[in-house]
Short mmCIF file of C-alpha atoms in Angstrom, two decimals:
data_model
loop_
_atom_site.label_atom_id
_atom_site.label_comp_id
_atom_site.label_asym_id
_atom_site.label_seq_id
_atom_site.Cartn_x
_atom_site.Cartn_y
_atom_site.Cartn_z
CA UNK A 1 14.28 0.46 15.40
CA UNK A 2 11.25 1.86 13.64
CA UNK A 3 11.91 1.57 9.26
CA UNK A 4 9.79 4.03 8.53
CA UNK A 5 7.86 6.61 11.08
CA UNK A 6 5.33 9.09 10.47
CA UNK A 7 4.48 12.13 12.98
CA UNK A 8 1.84 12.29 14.36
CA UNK A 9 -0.13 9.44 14.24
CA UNK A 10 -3.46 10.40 15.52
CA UNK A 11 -4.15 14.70 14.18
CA UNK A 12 -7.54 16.50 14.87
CA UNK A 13 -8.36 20.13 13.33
CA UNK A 14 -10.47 22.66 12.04
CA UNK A 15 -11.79 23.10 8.97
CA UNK A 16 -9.22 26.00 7.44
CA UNK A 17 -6.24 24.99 8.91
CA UNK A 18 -2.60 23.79 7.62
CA UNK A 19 -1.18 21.13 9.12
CA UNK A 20 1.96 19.16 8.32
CA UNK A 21 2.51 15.35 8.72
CA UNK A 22 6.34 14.40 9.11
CA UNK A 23 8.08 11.13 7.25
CA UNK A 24 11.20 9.94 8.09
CA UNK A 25 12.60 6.53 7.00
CA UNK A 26 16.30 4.92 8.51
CA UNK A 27 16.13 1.90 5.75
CA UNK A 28 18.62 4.00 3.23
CA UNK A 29 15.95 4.04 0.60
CA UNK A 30 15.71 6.83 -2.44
CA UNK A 31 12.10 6.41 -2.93
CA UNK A 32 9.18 7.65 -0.57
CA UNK A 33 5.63 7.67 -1.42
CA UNK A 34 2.79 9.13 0.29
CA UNK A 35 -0.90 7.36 0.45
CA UNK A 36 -4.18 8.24 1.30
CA UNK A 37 -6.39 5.48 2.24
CA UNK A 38 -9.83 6.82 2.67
CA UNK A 39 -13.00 6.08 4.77
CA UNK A 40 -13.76 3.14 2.60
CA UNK A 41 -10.23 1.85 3.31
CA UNK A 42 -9.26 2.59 -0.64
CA UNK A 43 -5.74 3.57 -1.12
CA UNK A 44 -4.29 5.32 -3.60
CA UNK A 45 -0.81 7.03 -4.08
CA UNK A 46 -0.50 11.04 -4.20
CA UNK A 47 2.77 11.55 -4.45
CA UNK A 48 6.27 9.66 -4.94
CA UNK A 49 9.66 11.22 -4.75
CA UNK A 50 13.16 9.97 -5.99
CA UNK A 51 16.25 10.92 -4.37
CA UNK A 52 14.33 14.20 -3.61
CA UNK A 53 12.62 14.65 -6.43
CA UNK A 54 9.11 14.45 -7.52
CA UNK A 55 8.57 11.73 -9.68
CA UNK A 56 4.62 10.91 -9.16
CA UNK A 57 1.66 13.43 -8.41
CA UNK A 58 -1.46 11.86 -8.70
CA UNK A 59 -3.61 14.42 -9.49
CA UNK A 60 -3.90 16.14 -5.98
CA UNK A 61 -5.10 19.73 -5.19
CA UNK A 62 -2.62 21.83 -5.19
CA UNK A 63 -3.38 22.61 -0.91
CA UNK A 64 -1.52 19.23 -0.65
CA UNK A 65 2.49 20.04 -0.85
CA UNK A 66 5.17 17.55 -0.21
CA UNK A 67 8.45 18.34 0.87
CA UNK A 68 11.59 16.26 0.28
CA UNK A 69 15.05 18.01 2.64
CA UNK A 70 16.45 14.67 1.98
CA UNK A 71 16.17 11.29 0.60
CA UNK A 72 15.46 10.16 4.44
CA UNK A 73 12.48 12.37 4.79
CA UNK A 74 8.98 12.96 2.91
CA UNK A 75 6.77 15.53 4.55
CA UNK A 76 3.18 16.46 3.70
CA UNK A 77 2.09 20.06 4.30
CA UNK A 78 -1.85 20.61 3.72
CA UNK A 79 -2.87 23.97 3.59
CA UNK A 80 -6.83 24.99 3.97
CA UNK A 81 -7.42 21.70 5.32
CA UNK A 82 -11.50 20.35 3.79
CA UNK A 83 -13.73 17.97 5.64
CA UNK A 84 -13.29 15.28 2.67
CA UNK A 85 -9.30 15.55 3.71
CA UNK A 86 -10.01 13.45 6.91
CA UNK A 87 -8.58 9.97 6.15
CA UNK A 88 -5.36 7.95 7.23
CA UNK A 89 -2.52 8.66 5.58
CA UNK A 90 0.58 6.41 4.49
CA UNK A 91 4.04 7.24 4.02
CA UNK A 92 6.40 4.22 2.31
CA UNK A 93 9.68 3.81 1.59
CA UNK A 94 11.41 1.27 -1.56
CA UNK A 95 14.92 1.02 -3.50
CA UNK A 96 14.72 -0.38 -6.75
CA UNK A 97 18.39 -0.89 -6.29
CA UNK A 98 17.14 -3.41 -3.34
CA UNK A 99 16.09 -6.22 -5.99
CA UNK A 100 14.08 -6.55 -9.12
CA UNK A 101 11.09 -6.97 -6.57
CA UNK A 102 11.31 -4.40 -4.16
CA UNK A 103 9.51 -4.09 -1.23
CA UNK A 104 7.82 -1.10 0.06
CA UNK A 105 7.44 -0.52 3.92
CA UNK A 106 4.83 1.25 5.40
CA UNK A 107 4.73 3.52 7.72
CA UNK A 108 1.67 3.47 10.83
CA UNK A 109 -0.13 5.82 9.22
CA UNK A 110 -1.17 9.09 10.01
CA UNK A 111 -5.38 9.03 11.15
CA UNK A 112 -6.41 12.81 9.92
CA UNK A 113 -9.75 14.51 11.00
CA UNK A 114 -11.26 17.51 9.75
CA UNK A 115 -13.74 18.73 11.78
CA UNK B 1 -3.83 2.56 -16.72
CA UNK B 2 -3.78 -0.72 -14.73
CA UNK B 3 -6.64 -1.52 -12.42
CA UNK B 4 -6.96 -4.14 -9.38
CA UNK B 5 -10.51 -5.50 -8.77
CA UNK B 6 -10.80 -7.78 -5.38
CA UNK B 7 -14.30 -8.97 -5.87
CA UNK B 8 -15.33 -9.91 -2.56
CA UNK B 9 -15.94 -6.88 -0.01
CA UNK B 10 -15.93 -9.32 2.69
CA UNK B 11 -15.23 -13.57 3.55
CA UNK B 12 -15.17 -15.70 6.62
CA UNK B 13 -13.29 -18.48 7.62
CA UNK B 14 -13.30 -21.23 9.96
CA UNK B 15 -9.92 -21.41 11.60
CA UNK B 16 -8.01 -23.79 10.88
CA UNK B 17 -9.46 -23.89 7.72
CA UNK B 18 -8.57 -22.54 3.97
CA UNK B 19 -9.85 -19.77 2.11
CA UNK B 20 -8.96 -18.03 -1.12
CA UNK B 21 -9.18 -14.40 -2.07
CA UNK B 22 -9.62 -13.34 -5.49
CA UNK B 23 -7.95 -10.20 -6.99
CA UNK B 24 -7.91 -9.28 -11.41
CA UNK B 25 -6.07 -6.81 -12.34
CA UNK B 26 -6.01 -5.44 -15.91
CA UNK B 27 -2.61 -3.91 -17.78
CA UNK B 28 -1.20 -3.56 -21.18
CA UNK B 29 2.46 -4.49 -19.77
CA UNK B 30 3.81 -7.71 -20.24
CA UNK B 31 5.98 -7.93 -17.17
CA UNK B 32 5.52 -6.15 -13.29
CA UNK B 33 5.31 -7.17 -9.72
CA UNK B 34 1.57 -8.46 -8.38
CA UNK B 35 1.72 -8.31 -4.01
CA UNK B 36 -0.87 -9.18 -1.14
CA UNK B 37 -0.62 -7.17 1.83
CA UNK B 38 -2.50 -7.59 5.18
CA UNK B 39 -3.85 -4.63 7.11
CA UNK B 40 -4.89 -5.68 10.86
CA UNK B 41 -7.00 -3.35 12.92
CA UNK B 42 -3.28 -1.69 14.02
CA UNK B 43 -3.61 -0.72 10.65
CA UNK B 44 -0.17 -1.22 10.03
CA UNK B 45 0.30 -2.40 6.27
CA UNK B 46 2.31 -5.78 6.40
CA UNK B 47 3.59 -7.47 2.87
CA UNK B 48 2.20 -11.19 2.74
CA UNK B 49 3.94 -11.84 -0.78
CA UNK B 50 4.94 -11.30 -3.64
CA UNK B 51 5.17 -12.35 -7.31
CA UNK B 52 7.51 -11.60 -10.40
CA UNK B 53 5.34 -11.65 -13.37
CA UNK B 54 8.20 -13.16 -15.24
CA UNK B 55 8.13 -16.05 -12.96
CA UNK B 56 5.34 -18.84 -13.66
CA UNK B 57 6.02 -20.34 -10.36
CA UNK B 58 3.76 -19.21 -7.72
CA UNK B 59 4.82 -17.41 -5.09
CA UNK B 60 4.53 -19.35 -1.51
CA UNK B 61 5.01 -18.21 2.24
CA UNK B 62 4.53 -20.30 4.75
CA UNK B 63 0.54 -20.66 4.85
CA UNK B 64 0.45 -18.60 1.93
CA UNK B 65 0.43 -18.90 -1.28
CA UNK B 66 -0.79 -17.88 -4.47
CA UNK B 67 -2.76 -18.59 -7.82
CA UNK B 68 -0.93 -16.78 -10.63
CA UNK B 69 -2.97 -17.34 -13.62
CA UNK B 70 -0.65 -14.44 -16.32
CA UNK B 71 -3.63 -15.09 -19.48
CA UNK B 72 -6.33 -14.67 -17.16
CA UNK B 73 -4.86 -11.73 -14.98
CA UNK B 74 -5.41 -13.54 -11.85
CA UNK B 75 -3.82 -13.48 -8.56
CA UNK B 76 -5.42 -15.28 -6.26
CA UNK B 77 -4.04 -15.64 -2.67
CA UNK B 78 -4.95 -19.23 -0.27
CA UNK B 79 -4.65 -18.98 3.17
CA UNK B 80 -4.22 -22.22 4.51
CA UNK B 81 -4.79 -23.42 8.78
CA UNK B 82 -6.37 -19.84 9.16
CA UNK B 83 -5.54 -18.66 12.55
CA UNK B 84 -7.30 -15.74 14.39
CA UNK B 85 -4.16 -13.32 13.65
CA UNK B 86 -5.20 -13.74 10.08
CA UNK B 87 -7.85 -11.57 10.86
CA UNK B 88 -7.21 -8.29 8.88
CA UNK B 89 -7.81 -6.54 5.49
CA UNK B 90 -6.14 -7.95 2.65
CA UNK B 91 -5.20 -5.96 -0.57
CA UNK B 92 -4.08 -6.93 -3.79
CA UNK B 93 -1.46 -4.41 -5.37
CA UNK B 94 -0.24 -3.95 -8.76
CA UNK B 95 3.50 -2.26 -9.75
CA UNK B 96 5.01 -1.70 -12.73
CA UNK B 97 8.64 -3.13 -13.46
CA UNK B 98 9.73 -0.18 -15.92
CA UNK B 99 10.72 3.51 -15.54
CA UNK B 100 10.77 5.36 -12.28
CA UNK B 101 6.75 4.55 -11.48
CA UNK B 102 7.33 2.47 -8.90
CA UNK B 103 3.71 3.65 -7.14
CA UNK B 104 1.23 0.33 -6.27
CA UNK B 105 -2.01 0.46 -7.43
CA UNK B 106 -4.81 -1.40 -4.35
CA UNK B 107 -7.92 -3.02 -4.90
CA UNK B 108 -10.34 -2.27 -2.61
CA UNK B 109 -9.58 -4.66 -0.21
CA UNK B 110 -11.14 -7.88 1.25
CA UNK B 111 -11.94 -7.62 4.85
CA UNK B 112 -11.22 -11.52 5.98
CA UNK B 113 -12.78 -12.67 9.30
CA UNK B 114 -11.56 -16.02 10.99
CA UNK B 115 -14.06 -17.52 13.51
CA UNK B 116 -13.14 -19.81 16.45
#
């Protein structure tokens, strides 16, 4: 069974559109993150949530809106979608009650393009 | 704010061979968590290891292992017999042990051949 699975994996649009990438983790974690790893393969957090509630935000535009219905699911809505959006983007998943060191798993990634 | 350096954009290997990648990080905290993860072309992102900063013994997996150098902000990891599955991006990550920012901050990356 997948631990963490993000839908879809491969997304193509316009310039303008919203679009919405899903998250959805079966590990029985209370944190989820989402990454953006851009063309240059750099990756850097935009958002974390703790059981459902938004604990990071890196400084994204406000177009970018996560959603949290549970502590199983992180979803990213983007809204006006911008060429410079186009990258792959990560959803994890950790417990700090897991460990002292705990692990985050990745999801495959979500490859967006803007056209 | 910490910060993760990985020097080298790019290194070879032979395989069967050994080769270290370099990462520095920089922090005002005195303890936190220091990984490697791999990235193949699947891009799937794949924890190689980890290390406690608390812990002066260095962290070891199988073929890999690590340099933890804590005065020097080091974190080297040695890959040793490269095989061609080794092939991938490698990323050094920094987290924090305190509060609820649990987020890891990358380097850039090393992008690690292996030749046959």
């Amino acid at each position: 069974d997948t631990a963490v699975s993000q839908t879809p994996k491969y997304l193509v649009t316009q310039m303008g559109n919203d679009k919405s990438i899903k998250c959805e983790q079966n590990l029985g974690h209370d944190t989820m993150y989402w990454y953006k790893q851009d063309s240059k393969k750099f990756l850097k957090i935009m958002f974390s949530y703790n059981n459902k509630e938004l604990i990071i935000n890196e400084t994204v535009p406000n177009r970018f809106s996560p959603k949290s219905p549970d502590k199983a699911h992180l979803n990213l809505h983007i809204n006006s979608l911008e060429l410079g959006d186009s990258a792959v983007y990560f959803c994890a998943s950790s417990s700090p009650l897991s460990g002292r060191v705990n692990e985050q798993f990745f999801g495959p990634g979500t490859r967006l393009t803007v056209l | 704010a910490q910060t993760v350096t990985q020097s080298q954009p790019e290194m070879s290997v032979q395989e069967a061979e050994t080769v270290t990648l370099s990462c520095t990080y920089d922090t005002s905290e005195s303890d936190y968590y220091l990984f490697w993860y791999k990235q193949p072309p699947s891009r799937q992102m794949i924890l190689v290891i980890r290390q406690e900063a608390y812990k002066q013994q260095n962290a070891t997996e199988n073929r890999f292992s690590v340099n933890f150098q804590k005065a020097a902000k080091s974190f080297s990891l040695k890959i040793s017999d490269s095989q061609l599955g080794d092939a991938a991006m490698y990323f050094c990550a920094y987290r924090s042990l305190g509060g609820s920012n649990y987020k890891l901050t990358f380097g850039k990356g090393t992008l690690l051949t292996v030749n046959p």
